[in-house]
Structure formats: structure tokens, C-alpha cells
Amino acid sequence: MFKTSLGDGAELRPLLPDMAEELVAHVDRGREFIGRHVAFADAIADADAARRILTTFEEKAAADTGRMWGIWVDGVLVGGVLFRTMDFRMETAEAGCWLEPAAVGKGLVTKAVTAIIDWAVEVRGIHRVDWWTSTRNTPSIAVAQRLGMTKEGVAREAYLHRGERHDMEIWSVLAPEWRAARDR
């Protein structure tokens, strides 16, 4: 897993199990905001839960089936991006993100997801990157659009979150599209 500068004091680097306390503090600063659309915030109830999730992603990284990175600004964890799944036989990955309120509006998620898609396509040979988001999550939809992804459709009531069913938009970008957009 790599680390890289996102500019303006921001850095993208792996989130590891020994960072569980830092992850909990970050989620606590934005629990309701982060949890509006994704279960991640609800799953990080305490350091033990955070450590379990981070260990799962460490194991996914070792097995080459997923990755998780944090976004730090001036040394403070403010969000993250991930490949929830990676399938090298099919050359596909599913990207995702989260961010605390203080870090919104700075382009951090777009920069971070751009970095991980570049890595997945150019270094790892991924052909297709998926982006699933609630139809209600307009900031996430805007990221997919800024990344040049194509909306493929809506999976109706596909996601159960906090006892309510959500329709999920499915977006994707293919490696040739990604390269063409980047090279323009």
C-alpha cells in the first residue's frame, strides 16, 4: 500500500490496526454526518470495533482483496477512502469514502479517490472501478461525476441502513476511459 501527498498539508496513507484510537476520535467528531449514508460510523463504536475493522482491511490487503487508506490534514485524520472489494481475476474493484464535516468542500475525497484509482489501474491492472452510493447522497454522486464515472443505473432498495431501505446508484469507470480523461 502506498502513501501520497494530496497537497495543502493533506496526505493519503494506509489505515492500520494500531491506529484504532485515532480512528475512533475521528469518527466521534463526525459520527452523525458520516453515518447519514454509510454504516461505517455505526460500526466504529469503540477502539476494539475499530481495531477489528482495521484488522479485516489489513487481512484484505494481505490477501489482495481490498484496501483502506486514511486522509490526514496537518497530521489529523479527517476521512478515508477504500477499495471495499478487489477482484484481480475479474480486474474489478469497488471504491468508497467517508469524511468528517470539518474536511468537507476541500476536494480531499476527489483527490484521494483519484490517487487510488490511478494506482489500481496503472499499477495493479484493474479494468473497472465501481462506485455505489445512496440516491440521497448528493456529495457522493458529485464525486462520481467529478471522477468522470458513468451512471449505470439504480439498484432499488438494495441497502438497508438504520432500519430503512435505500436505492443505490451504481457508477463506474473503465481503465481506457480513466486514462483518456486523465490524458486530456
Tab-separated table of C-alpha atoms in Angstrom, residues 2-167:
chain	number	residue	atom	x	y	z
A	2	PHE	CA	1.240	3.440	-0.830
A	3	LYS	CA	1.124	6.884	0.705
A	4	THR	CA	0.993	10.149	-1.189
A	5	SER	CA	0.568	13.883	-0.728
A	6	LEU	CA	-2.824	15.340	-1.629
A	7	GLY	CA	-1.458	18.900	-1.375
A	8	ASP	CA	-2.113	21.682	1.147
A	9	GLY	CA	-0.910	19.635	4.129
A	10	ALA	CA	-3.086	16.623	3.243
A	11	GLU	CA	-1.733	13.089	2.980
A	12	LEU	CA	-3.187	9.737	1.975
A	13	ARG	CA	-1.715	6.699	3.715
A	14	PRO	CA	-2.790	3.253	4.938
A	15	LEU	CA	-5.076	2.980	7.963
A	16	LEU	CA	-3.667	0.208	10.165
A	17	PRO	CA	-4.911	-1.617	13.291
A	18	ASP	CA	-2.588	0.327	15.612
A	19	MET	CA	-4.477	3.488	14.583
A	20	ALA	CA	-7.767	2.318	16.135
A	21	GLU	CA	-7.902	5.038	18.814
A	22	GLU	CA	-7.197	7.720	16.210
A	23	LEU	CA	-9.967	6.313	14.005
A	24	VAL	CA	-12.468	6.378	16.873
A	25	ALA	CA	-11.591	10.003	17.708
A	26	HIS	CA	-12.073	10.929	14.052
A	27	VAL	CA	-15.426	9.134	13.770
A	28	ASP	CA	-16.594	10.675	17.061
A	29	ARG	CA	-16.007	14.154	15.565
A	30	GLY	CA	-18.359	13.378	12.707
A	31	ARG	CA	-20.379	10.306	13.662
A	32	GLU	CA	-23.828	11.551	12.621
A	33	PHE	CA	-22.548	13.264	9.482
A	34	ILE	CA	-20.567	10.215	8.352
A	35	GLY	CA	-23.354	7.836	9.370
A	36	ARG	CA	-26.121	9.527	7.372
A	37	HIS	CA	-25.425	7.300	4.386
A	38	VAL	CA	-22.933	4.595	5.414
A	39	ALA	CA	-22.835	2.043	8.228
A	40	PHE	CA	-19.113	2.609	8.771
A	41	ALA	CA	-19.706	5.206	11.519
A	42	ASP	CA	-22.105	2.931	13.381
A	43	ALA	CA	-19.620	0.056	13.216
A	44	ILE	CA	-16.842	2.116	14.888
A	45	ALA	CA	-18.387	2.125	18.361
A	46	ASP	CA	-15.081	1.906	20.253
A	47	ALA	CA	-11.394	1.118	19.817
A	48	ASP	CA	-11.968	-2.656	19.809
A	49	ALA	CA	-14.520	-2.372	16.993
A	50	ALA	CA	-12.215	-0.028	15.075
A	51	ARG	CA	-9.300	-2.430	15.528
A	52	ARG	CA	-11.425	-5.326	14.213
A	53	ILE	CA	-12.367	-3.381	11.075
A	54	LEU	CA	-8.805	-2.198	10.518
A	55	THR	CA	-7.542	-5.758	11.031
A	56	THR	CA	-10.077	-7.006	8.488
A	57	PHE	CA	-8.742	-4.498	5.961
A	58	GLU	CA	-5.152	-5.376	6.819
A	59	GLU	CA	-6.073	-9.006	6.073
A	60	LYS	CA	-7.805	-7.934	2.844
A	61	ALA	CA	-4.645	-6.067	1.818
A	62	ALA	CA	-2.537	-9.171	2.528
A	63	ALA	CA	-4.965	-11.309	0.509
A	64	ASP	CA	-5.209	-8.632	-2.222
A	65	THR	CA	-8.999	-8.368	-1.854
A	66	GLY	CA	-9.349	-4.805	-0.517
A	67	ARG	CA	-7.529	-1.764	0.887
A	68	MET	CA	-8.197	1.148	3.250
A	69	TRP	CA	-6.392	4.485	3.458
A	70	GLY	CA	-6.835	7.449	5.763
A	71	ILE	CA	-6.785	11.098	4.793
A	72	TRP	CA	-4.786	13.267	7.190
A	73	VAL	CA	-4.690	17.073	7.122
A	74	ASP	CA	-1.872	18.634	9.113
A	75	GLY	CA	-1.452	15.350	10.959
A	76	VAL	CA	-5.155	14.903	11.886
A	77	LEU	CA	-7.195	12.007	10.481
A	78	VAL	CA	-10.241	13.573	8.755
A	79	GLY	CA	-11.535	10.826	6.465
A	80	GLY	CA	-10.690	7.895	4.315
A	81	VAL	CA	-11.064	6.020	1.072
A	82	LEU	CA	-11.097	2.330	0.377
A	83	PHE	CA	-11.470	-0.450	-2.056
A	84	ARG	CA	-14.196	-2.387	-0.279
A	85	THR	CA	-13.532	-5.222	-2.693
A	86	MET	CA	-10.839	-6.019	-5.246
A	87	ASP	CA	-11.070	-8.978	-7.615
A	88	PHE	CA	-7.966	-9.411	-9.742
A	89	ARG	CA	-9.363	-12.341	-11.704
A	90	MET	CA	-12.207	-10.101	-12.895
A	91	GLU	CA	-9.993	-6.953	-12.760
A	92	THR	CA	-12.613	-5.050	-10.748
A	93	ALA	CA	-12.703	-3.009	-7.555
A	94	GLU	CA	-15.359	-1.131	-5.599
A	95	ALA	CA	-14.252	2.231	-4.205
A	96	GLY	CA	-15.796	4.142	-1.316
A	97	CYS	CA	-15.137	7.059	1.011
A	98	TRP	CA	-16.088	8.946	4.153
A	99	LEU	CA	-15.188	12.354	5.567
A	100	GLU	CA	-15.832	14.301	8.750
A	101	PRO	CA	-17.661	17.655	8.420
A	102	ALA	CA	-14.612	19.870	9.050
A	103	ALA	CA	-12.905	18.456	5.948
A	104	VAL	CA	-15.811	18.811	3.500
A	105	GLY	CA	-15.520	21.069	0.476
A	106	LYS	CA	-11.731	20.897	0.043
A	107	GLY	CA	-11.593	18.323	-2.737
A	108	LEU	CA	-9.939	15.757	-0.478
A	109	VAL	CA	-12.124	12.797	-1.444
A	110	THR	CA	-11.826	13.520	-5.156
A	111	LYS	CA	-8.025	13.791	-4.872
A	112	ALA	CA	-7.766	10.661	-2.719
A	113	VAL	CA	-10.020	8.534	-4.921
A	114	THR	CA	-8.143	9.767	-7.983
A	115	ALA	CA	-4.907	8.546	-6.374
A	116	ILE	CA	-6.260	5.096	-5.553
A	117	ILE	CA	-7.891	4.644	-8.966
A	118	ASP	CA	-4.616	5.658	-10.646
A	119	TRP	CA	-2.821	3.066	-8.520
A	120	ALA	CA	-5.428	0.374	-9.187
A	121	VAL	CA	-5.482	0.952	-12.944
A	122	GLU	CA	-1.818	1.680	-13.642
A	123	VAL	CA	-0.033	-0.426	-11.037
A	124	ARG	CA	-2.472	-3.263	-10.336
A	125	GLY	CA	-4.182	-3.683	-13.717
A	126	ILE	CA	-7.745	-3.074	-12.577
A	127	HIS	CA	-10.067	-2.591	-15.573
A	128	ARG	CA	-13.280	-1.428	-13.845
A	129	VAL	CA	-13.839	0.607	-10.669
A	130	ASP	CA	-17.362	0.684	-9.233
A	131	TRP	CA	-18.873	3.367	-7.003
A	132	TRP	CA	-22.138	2.564	-5.184
A	133	THR	CA	-23.948	5.396	-3.426
A	134	SER	CA	-27.357	6.126	-1.991
A	135	THR	CA	-29.543	8.137	-4.347
A	136	ARG	CA	-29.854	10.566	-1.411
A	137	ASN	CA	-26.088	11.070	-1.051
A	138	THR	CA	-25.614	14.053	-3.366
A	139	PRO	CA	-21.989	14.748	-2.293
A	140	SER	CA	-21.002	11.176	-3.199
A	141	ILE	CA	-22.829	11.424	-6.527
A	142	ALA	CA	-20.926	14.660	-7.208
A	143	VAL	CA	-17.615	12.862	-6.547
A	144	ALA	CA	-18.551	10.136	-9.042
A	145	GLN	CA	-19.336	12.823	-11.608
A	146	ARG	CA	-16.067	14.709	-10.951
A	147	LEU	CA	-14.188	11.426	-11.386
A	148	GLY	CA	-15.743	11.021	-14.826
A	149	MET	CA	-17.689	7.928	-13.888
A	150	THR	CA	-20.761	6.777	-15.807
A	151	LYS	CA	-24.053	6.207	-14.009
A	152	GLU	CA	-25.176	2.715	-14.942
A	153	GLY	CA	-28.436	2.508	-13.065
A	154	VAL	CA	-30.167	2.210	-9.727
A	155	ALA	CA	-30.403	-0.883	-7.565
A	156	ARG	CA	-33.761	-0.397	-5.882
A	157	GLU	CA	-33.872	-0.781	-2.088
A	158	ALA	CA	-30.502	-2.559	-2.212
A	159	TYR	CA	-29.036	-1.129	1.003
A	160	LEU	CA	-30.520	-1.462	4.488
A	161	HIS	CA	-29.212	1.319	6.712
A	162	ARG	CA	-30.523	2.228	10.157
A	163	GLY	CA	-33.698	0.244	9.510
A	164	GLU	CA	-34.510	1.963	6.229
A	165	ARG	CA	-34.074	0.685	2.669
A	166	HIS	CA	-32.084	2.895	0.277
A	167	ASP	CA	-31.933	2.880	-3.503
